[in-house]
């Protein structure tokens, strides 16, 4: 099996520019292809994985 190396993708943009939509789609596709995925979202004072949050959507798709 070939050696695999981790890679990092950063998604940055203005509010309501589609960052979460892009990230959720990217995570879903990478998981579908058999990759292990993790997402990190910068934020202040939020509860991780609350329904309706970006972080919840990321994790829901496998990140």
CSV table of C-alpha atoms in Angstrom, one decimal:
chain,number,residue,atom,x,y,z
A,1,UNK,CA,0.0,0.0,0.0
A,2,UNK,CA,1.5,3.4,-0.9
A,3,UNK,CA,2.4,5.7,1.9
A,4,UNK,CA,-0.3,8.4,2.4
A,5,UNK,CA,0.4,11.9,3.7
A,6,UNK,CA,-2.1,14.0,5.5
A,7,UNK,CA,-3.2,17.2,3.8
A,8,UNK,CA,-4.9,20.4,5.0
A,9,UNK,CA,-7.6,22.4,3.2
A,10,UNK,CA,-8.6,25.8,4.6
A,11,UNK,CA,-11.9,27.4,3.6
A,12,UNK,CA,-12.0,31.1,4.3
A,13,UNK,CA,-14.5,33.8,3.2
A,14,UNK,CA,-17.0,36.5,4.2
A,15,UNK,CA,-20.1,35.7,6.1
A,16,UNK,CA,-22.8,34.0,4.0
A,17,UNK,CA,-20.4,33.3,1.1
A,18,UNK,CA,-21.0,29.6,1.0
A,19,UNK,CA,-18.1,28.3,3.2
A,20,UNK,CA,-20.2,25.8,5.1
A,21,UNK,CA,-22.0,24.6,2.0
A,22,UNK,CA,-18.6,24.0,0.3
A,23,UNK,CA,-17.1,22.3,3.4
A,24,UNK,CA,-20.1,20.0,4.0
A,25,UNK,CA,-20.0,18.9,0.3
A,26,UNK,CA,-16.2,18.4,0.4
A,27,UNK,CA,-16.4,16.4,3.6
A,28,UNK,CA,-19.2,14.2,2.3
A,29,UNK,CA,-17.3,13.5,-1.0
A,30,UNK,CA,-14.0,12.8,0.7
A,31,UNK,CA,-15.7,10.4,3.2
A,32,UNK,CA,-17.5,8.8,0.3
A,33,UNK,CA,-14.1,8.1,-1.3
A,34,UNK,CA,-12.9,6.5,1.8
A,35,UNK,CA,-10.8,9.3,3.4
A,36,UNK,CA,-10.7,10.0,7.1
A,37,UNK,CA,-11.8,13.6,7.6
A,38,UNK,CA,-11.6,16.1,10.5
A,39,UNK,CA,-12.9,19.7,10.5
A,40,UNK,CA,-11.9,22.5,12.8
A,41,UNK,CA,-14.0,25.7,13.1
A,42,UNK,CA,-12.7,28.8,14.8
A,43,UNK,CA,-15.3,30.3,17.1
A,44,UNK,CA,-15.8,31.9,20.4
A,45,UNK,CA,-18.1,30.6,23.1
A,46,UNK,CA,-20.1,28.0,21.2
A,47,UNK,CA,-21.3,24.5,22.2
A,48,UNK,CA,-19.8,22.0,19.8
A,49,UNK,CA,-22.2,19.9,17.8
A,50,UNK,CA,-25.4,21.7,18.6
A,51,UNK,CA,-28.0,21.0,15.9
A,52,UNK,CA,-28.3,24.0,13.6
A,53,UNK,CA,-24.6,25.0,13.9
A,54,UNK,CA,-21.9,24.7,11.2
A,55,UNK,CA,-19.9,22.4,13.4
A,56,UNK,CA,-22.9,20.1,13.8
A,57,UNK,CA,-23.2,19.9,10.0
A,58,UNK,CA,-19.5,19.2,9.5
A,59,UNK,CA,-19.6,16.4,12.0
A,60,UNK,CA,-22.9,15.0,10.7
A,61,UNK,CA,-21.2,14.6,7.3
A,62,UNK,CA,-18.3,12.6,8.8
A,63,UNK,CA,-15.8,15.4,9.7
